[in-house]
Short mmCIF file of C-alpha atoms in Angstrom, two decimals:
data_model
loop_
_atom_site.label_atom_id
_atom_site.label_comp_id
_atom_site.label_asym_id
_atom_site.label_seq_id
_atom_site.Cartn_x
_atom_site.Cartn_y
_atom_site.Cartn_z
CA MET L 1 131.81 89.16 182.50
CA VAL L 2 131.43 89.68 186.26
CA ASP L 3 130.02 86.68 188.11
CA CYS L 4 127.45 88.07 190.56
CA THR L 5 126.79 84.75 192.23
CA GLU L 6 128.53 83.70 195.39
CA SER L 7 129.42 80.22 196.54
CA LYS L 8 127.80 78.90 199.69
CA GLU L 9 131.23 78.85 201.34
CA ARG L 10 131.76 82.57 200.66
CA GLN L 11 128.26 83.32 201.92
CA ARG L 12 129.03 81.48 205.16
CA ARG L 13 132.20 83.54 205.64
CA ARG L 14 130.43 86.87 205.19
CA PRO L 15 130.13 88.90 208.44
CA VAL L 16 126.62 89.12 209.89
CA VAL L 17 125.17 92.62 209.99
CA THR L 18 122.78 93.05 212.91
CA LEU L 19 119.67 95.20 212.79
CA ALA L 20 121.29 97.66 215.20
CA VAL L 21 124.31 98.05 212.98
CA ARG L 22 122.08 98.44 209.93
CA ALA L 23 120.17 101.21 211.69
CA GLN L 24 123.42 103.01 212.47
CA LEU L 25 124.54 102.70 208.86
CA VAL L 26 121.25 104.08 207.56
CA SER L 27 121.48 107.00 209.97
CA PHE L 28 125.04 107.69 208.89
CA ALA L 29 124.05 107.57 205.20
CA VAL L 30 121.17 109.99 205.75
CA GLY L 31 123.58 112.37 207.47
CA LEU L 32 125.98 112.21 204.55
CA LEU L 33 123.14 112.84 202.09
CA PHE L 34 122.06 115.91 204.09
CA LEU L 35 125.62 117.28 204.11
CA ALA L 36 126.05 116.64 200.39
CA THR L 37 122.76 118.38 199.60
CA SER L 38 123.67 121.37 201.76
CA TRP L 39 127.14 121.61 200.15
CA SER L 40 125.58 121.44 196.69
CA ASN L 41 123.07 124.17 197.46
CA THR L 42 125.79 126.53 198.73
CA SER L 43 128.07 125.80 195.77
CA THR L 44 125.81 126.58 192.83
CA HIS L 45 127.64 129.85 192.25
CA ARG L 46 130.86 128.05 191.30
CA SER L 47 132.02 128.75 187.77
CA LEU L 48 132.42 126.11 185.08
CA ARG L 49 136.16 126.70 185.28
CA GLU L 50 136.25 125.82 188.99
CA GLU L 51 134.27 122.65 188.37
CA THR L 52 136.39 121.42 185.48
CA ASN L 53 139.82 122.39 186.78
CA ALA L 54 139.84 119.27 188.97
CA ALA L 55 140.33 117.21 185.83
CA ILE L 56 143.24 119.33 184.56
CA PRO L 57 146.66 118.09 185.74
CA PRO L 58 148.16 120.40 188.40
CA GLN L 59 151.49 120.66 186.54
CA ILE L 60 149.85 122.52 183.66
CA LEU L 61 150.74 126.22 183.88
CA PRO L 62 147.87 128.64 184.68
CA GLU L 63 148.60 130.72 181.59
CA VAL L 64 148.29 127.60 179.41
CA ILE L 65 144.95 126.75 181.02
CA GLU L 66 143.77 130.28 180.20
CA ILE L 67 144.92 129.93 176.58
CA VAL L 68 142.97 126.69 176.09
CA GLU L 69 139.87 128.05 177.84
CA ASP L 70 139.87 131.11 175.57
CA LEU L 71 140.28 128.95 172.46
CA VAL L 72 137.50 126.52 173.33
CA ALA L 73 134.96 129.08 174.64
CA PRO L 74 133.26 129.79 171.26
CA PHE L 75 132.87 126.08 170.56
CA LEU L 76 131.38 125.36 173.98
CA GLU L 77 128.68 127.90 173.14
CA ASP L 78 127.96 126.22 169.80
CA GLN L 79 129.72 122.95 168.96
CA ASN L 80 128.69 123.21 165.31
CA ARG L 81 131.26 126.00 164.92
CA ILE L 82 133.93 123.29 165.06
CA TYR L 83 132.90 122.29 161.52
CA GLU L 84 132.65 125.79 160.05
CA PHE L 85 134.59 126.11 156.79
CA ASP L 86 134.04 128.23 153.70
CA ALA L 87 135.90 126.88 150.70
CA ASN L 88 134.95 129.92 148.60
CA ASP L 89 135.87 132.77 150.92
CA GLY L 90 138.84 133.92 148.85
CA ASP L 91 141.34 132.64 151.39
CA ASP L 92 144.08 130.98 149.34
CA ARG L 93 145.85 129.30 152.26
CA PRO L 94 146.28 125.53 151.82
CA ALA L 95 143.73 123.49 153.77
CA MET L 96 144.68 121.11 156.56
CA HIS L 97 141.90 118.62 157.25
CA THR L 98 141.11 116.40 160.16
CA PHE L 99 138.16 114.08 160.78
CA PHE L 100 136.01 113.99 163.89
CA ALA L 101 132.64 112.30 164.30
CA VAL L 102 130.72 111.80 167.53
CA GLN L 103 130.36 108.16 168.46
CA GLY L 104 126.89 106.72 169.01
CA GLY L 105 127.07 106.51 172.79
CA GLN L 106 127.74 110.24 173.15
CA ASN L 107 124.25 111.28 172.02
CA GLY L 108 125.62 113.64 169.38
CA THR L 109 127.53 115.79 171.88
CA ILE L 110 131.26 116.41 171.57
CA SER L 111 132.96 115.89 174.94
CA GLN L 112 134.75 118.85 176.49
CA GLN L 113 138.12 117.10 176.21
CA ASP L 114 137.60 116.52 172.47
CA MET L 115 136.32 120.08 172.06
CA GLU L 116 139.45 121.45 173.71
CA THR L 117 141.70 119.25 171.55
CA LEU L 118 139.94 120.34 168.36
CA ALA L 119 140.16 124.00 169.42
CA VAL L 120 143.92 123.77 169.94
CA TRP L 121 144.28 121.83 166.68
CA LYS L 122 142.40 124.48 164.69
CA HIS L 123 144.30 127.35 166.28
CA ALA L 124 147.76 125.83 165.83
CA TRP L 125 147.30 124.98 162.15
CA SER L 126 145.70 128.36 161.48
CA LYS L 127 148.59 130.18 163.14
CA ALA L 128 151.01 128.11 161.03
CA GLY L 129 149.42 129.57 157.92
CA TRP L 130 146.96 126.80 157.12
CA LYS L 131 143.19 126.82 156.71
CA PRO L 132 141.96 124.17 159.18
CA ARG L 133 138.91 122.13 158.24
CA VAL L 134 137.20 119.53 160.42
CA LEU L 135 135.42 116.83 158.40
CA ASN L 136 132.73 114.51 159.74
CA ILE L 137 130.48 111.68 158.64
CA ASP L 138 128.52 114.03 156.37
CA HIS L 139 131.60 114.43 154.19
CA ALA L 140 132.19 110.68 154.05
CA GLN L 141 128.59 110.25 152.89
CA GLN L 142 129.41 112.40 149.85
CA TYR L 143 131.62 109.60 148.56
CA PRO L 144 129.80 108.14 145.51
CA ARG L 145 129.98 104.53 146.75
CA TYR L 146 129.35 105.29 150.40
CA ASP L 147 126.47 102.81 150.84
CA GLU L 148 128.54 100.08 149.22
CA THR L 149 131.45 100.98 151.49
CA ILE L 150 129.30 100.60 154.62
CA VAL L 151 128.31 97.12 153.47
CA ARG L 152 131.95 96.18 152.79
CA LEU L 153 133.02 97.45 156.23
CA LYS L 154 130.76 94.84 157.80
CA ASP L 155 133.22 92.24 156.50
CA VAL L 156 136.17 93.96 158.20
CA PRO L 157 136.90 92.38 161.60
CA MET L 158 135.89 94.80 164.34
CA PRO L 159 133.48 94.64 167.27
CA GLU L 160 129.83 95.20 166.46
CA ASN L 161 128.76 98.85 166.80
CA ASP L 162 132.43 99.91 166.93
CA ASP L 163 131.89 103.46 165.70
CA TYR L 164 135.45 104.51 166.51
CA ASN L 165 137.22 102.06 164.17
CA ARG L 166 134.52 102.38 161.53
CA PHE L 167 134.99 106.15 161.48
CA CYS L 168 138.76 105.66 161.20
CA TYR L 169 138.18 103.87 157.89
CA LEU L 170 135.58 106.37 156.71
CA ARG L 171 137.84 109.40 157.23
CA HIS L 172 139.84 108.36 154.17
CA PHE L 173 136.68 108.31 152.05
CA ALA L 174 135.77 111.76 153.39
CA MET L 175 139.13 113.06 152.16
CA ALA L 176 138.53 111.57 148.71
CA ALA L 177 135.06 113.18 148.62
CA VAL L 178 136.32 116.70 149.42
CA GLY L 179 139.08 116.61 146.83
CA GLY L 180 142.05 115.20 148.73
CA GLY L 181 145.00 117.22 150.00
CA TRP L 182 146.53 117.31 153.47
CA MET L 183 145.11 115.60 156.55
CA SER L 184 146.34 115.25 160.11
CA ASP L 185 144.92 113.45 163.08
CA TYR L 186 143.13 115.83 165.43
CA ASP L 187 145.83 115.29 168.05
CA THR L 188 148.64 116.24 165.65
CA VAL L 189 149.83 119.85 165.52
CA PRO L 190 152.58 121.59 163.53
CA ILE L 191 155.91 122.52 165.07
CA ASN L 192 157.88 123.47 161.98
CA MET L 193 155.43 123.48 159.10
CA THR L 194 154.56 127.05 158.21
CA ALA L 195 152.51 127.12 155.03
CA ASN L 196 153.69 129.36 152.20
CA ALA L 197 153.17 129.54 148.48
CA VAL L 198 156.61 128.16 147.66
CA ASP L 199 156.50 124.95 149.69
CA PHE L 200 152.81 124.11 149.42
CA ALA L 201 151.70 125.39 146.02
CA GLU L 202 151.61 121.77 144.89
CA LEU L 203 151.20 118.50 146.76
CA PRO L 204 154.52 116.70 147.39
CA ASN L 205 155.73 113.58 145.57
CA GLU L 206 153.62 114.41 142.51
CA ALA L 207 150.50 114.14 144.68
CA LYS L 208 151.11 110.43 145.34
CA PHE L 209 149.79 109.24 148.69
CA THR L 210 152.39 109.96 151.37
CA THR L 211 152.52 109.30 155.11
CA TYR L 212 154.82 111.13 157.52
CA GLN L 213 154.80 108.76 160.52
CA ASN L 214 155.33 105.47 158.74
CA TYR L 215 152.02 103.55 158.82
CA ILE L 216 150.50 105.68 161.60
CA PRO L 217 147.92 107.99 159.96
CA ALA L 218 148.97 111.13 161.85
CA LEU L 219 149.93 113.30 158.86
CA LEU L 220 148.97 112.31 155.31
CA VAL L 221 148.74 113.88 151.87
CA GLY L 222 147.66 112.92 148.37
CA SER L 223 145.38 113.78 145.47
CA ALA L 224 141.68 112.92 145.54
CA GLU L 225 142.37 109.95 143.27
CA GLU L 226 145.12 108.74 145.60
CA TRP L 227 142.92 109.10 148.67
CA GLU L 228 140.23 107.05 146.93
CA ARG L 229 142.74 104.37 145.95
CA ILE L 230 144.08 104.13 149.49
CA ALA L 231 140.62 104.21 151.10
CA GLU L 232 139.40 101.32 148.96
CA SER L 233 142.65 99.40 149.51
CA LEU L 234 142.44 99.80 153.30
CA VAL L 235 138.97 98.26 153.40
CA GLN L 236 140.10 95.43 151.14
CA GLU L 237 143.06 94.73 153.42
CA GLY L 238 140.64 94.52 156.32
CA ILE L 239 138.39 92.07 154.48
CA ASP L 240 141.36 89.97 153.40
CA SER L 241 142.84 89.90 156.92
CA LYS L 242 140.59 86.99 157.91
CA GLU L 243 142.10 84.85 155.19
CA ASN L 244 145.75 85.90 155.14
CA GLY L 245 146.47 85.47 158.84
CA ARG L 246 146.92 89.18 159.63
CA LEU L 247 143.92 89.34 161.96
CA ARG L 248 144.73 91.03 165.29
CA ILE L 249 143.26 90.62 168.75
CA ALA L 250 142.60 93.85 170.66
CA ASN L 251 140.88 93.97 174.06
CA GLY L 252 139.68 90.43 173.52
CA ASN L 253 138.05 91.29 170.19
CA ASN L 254 138.97 90.46 166.62
CA LEU L 255 140.03 93.77 165.14
CA PHE L 256 141.74 94.94 161.99
CA SER L 257 141.94 98.72 162.29
CA ASP L 258 142.73 101.17 159.51
CA MET L 259 146.22 101.50 161.02
CA PHE L 260 146.82 97.75 160.68
CA ALA L 261 145.57 98.05 157.10
CA MET L 262 147.90 101.01 156.47
CA GLU L 263 150.79 98.94 157.83
CA ALA L 264 149.95 96.24 155.29
CA LEU L 265 149.95 98.77 152.44
CA VAL L 266 153.31 100.15 153.58
CA GLY L 267 154.66 96.60 153.51
CA LYS L 268 153.39 96.25 149.94
CA ARG L 269 154.91 99.61 149.00
CA GLN L 270 151.60 100.96 147.80
CA LEU L 271 152.37 104.40 149.21
CA ILE L 272 155.29 106.68 150.02
CA THR L 273 156.49 106.86 153.62
CA SER L 274 158.51 109.79 154.90
CA GLU L 275 159.62 108.64 158.34
CA HIS L 276 160.82 110.73 161.28
CA LYS L 277 158.83 113.77 160.12
CA VAL L 278 156.25 113.45 162.91
CA GLY L 279 157.43 113.21 166.51
CA GLU L 280 155.63 112.27 169.71
CA ALA L 281 154.86 114.03 172.98
CA THR L 282 157.95 114.90 174.99
CA GLN L 283 158.50 115.40 178.72
CA LEU L 284 157.33 118.70 180.18
CA PRO L 285 158.85 121.14 180.94
CA ILE L 286 161.13 120.84 177.91
CA SER L 287 164.77 120.98 178.93
CA GLU L 288 167.72 122.01 176.78
CA LYS L 289 168.32 118.31 176.17
CA GLY L 290 164.66 117.94 175.24
CA CYS L 291 165.03 120.71 172.65
CA ARG L 292 167.89 118.77 171.07
CA TYR L 293 165.82 115.55 171.19
CA ILE L 294 163.15 117.07 168.96
CA ASN L 295 164.53 116.74 165.46
CA LYS L 296 164.44 119.97 163.48
CA ARG L 297 163.36 117.95 160.45
CA GLN L 298 160.11 117.06 162.19
CA LYS L 299 157.08 118.83 160.80
CA ALA L 300 154.59 118.03 163.57
CA ILE L 301 154.02 116.26 166.89
CA HIS L 302 151.44 113.52 167.35
CA PHE L 303 149.98 113.52 170.87
CA SER L 304 148.77 109.93 170.73
CA HIS L 305 147.33 108.09 173.74
CA HIS L 306 150.58 106.16 174.03
CA SER L 307 152.96 109.09 173.90
CA VAL L 308 150.91 111.30 176.23
CA SER L 309 150.64 108.44 178.75
CA ARG L 310 154.36 107.77 178.45
CA ILE L 311 155.16 111.25 179.79
CA GLY L 312 152.81 110.84 182.74
CA PHE L 313 149.41 112.09 181.54
CA HIS L 314 146.77 109.34 181.46
CA LEU L 315 143.92 110.42 179.23
CA GLY L 316 141.41 108.16 180.93
CA LYS L 317 142.04 109.92 184.24
CA CYS L 318 142.51 113.56 183.27
CA ARG L 319 141.28 116.12 180.77
CA CYS L 320 144.78 116.84 179.64
CA ARG L 321 145.54 116.27 175.94
CA ALA L 322 144.75 119.82 174.75
CA TYR L 323 146.71 121.32 177.63
CA VAL L 324 149.76 119.14 176.94
CA MET L 325 149.54 120.15 173.26
CA ALA L 326 149.31 123.85 174.10
CA GLU L 327 152.07 123.79 176.70
CA THR L 328 154.38 121.87 174.36
CA LEU L 329 153.84 124.41 171.58
CA ARG L 330 154.42 127.26 174.00
CA GLU L 331 157.67 125.81 175.33
CA LEU L 332 158.95 124.97 171.86
CA SER L 333 158.59 128.61 170.84
CA THR L 334 159.96 130.11 174.07
CA SER L 335 162.73 127.62 174.90
CA CYS L 336 163.64 125.82 171.67
CA ASP L 337 163.48 128.57 169.04
CA TYR L 338 160.58 126.99 167.12
CA PRO L 339 157.84 129.00 165.40
CA ASP L 340 155.09 130.30 167.69
CA TYR L 341 151.97 128.30 166.85
CA ILE L 342 150.05 128.95 170.08
#
């Protein structure tokens, strides 16, 4: 909380602003307002690209910017197209799901940065031979015990009205409701995971729930029954965290996220973990050494907040995640002999 009061001592030390100085300041402010208004009126012809490029890091290649802009253009016209999916269209490619729901404060509108990330995600998985499907809260609501789940989530430690962490729990129920299968986070794209009938005709590990980045839910797979078992177990771990001492503190708030709950299940060996199959964002441009750093056994790269920030792109300051994803995929195919997924 910011204390807006001032001590009498601080007030005494404040410089005195005379009426003459105030008049000069007002005049100066009016002049600035006039200039700003004039500049705005003469700049209305600027394109959306010119306005938004300021938020794109300058080190991103122009051709990569063009790729992302082309991919996101249809979704900017109609954001509902992000969720388009026809399960009965005769396309027998395996489905790769992700979950994205707009948080309450965004008034139902997907931000441009999220739209760009989802566009790159859909394109990359589609080019790798998958059928990408974006789930949302509507799919979670199809879970038979959805109302009961919402009540139970109130007993999981998280800040009030924390849509983000609540949705993170609900994505697992959405997967159970649609029949299970593969799911990746929306900032996780394939690098060596081309779908074909031989490798993906059946779910791995006899359809038992499997994670590919330890307890981080970046790439997951399991049957509908396994997704339901894990979803219910995650919520129970959250409820139990208040009693078993596993409660975490995040940003000053009590929080037990679905990732903390997944970590607890991994510790109890309630699922299969296949480590080192999902990597993280790597330095751009990718050098020969960088190509060797990326393990050929990795199936995908997770462009998490942490890994993207670690290589110099701060998501709170730039609209950069989709562009880093696209440029990484491009360089992997051109410099590191990986499949072309962009």
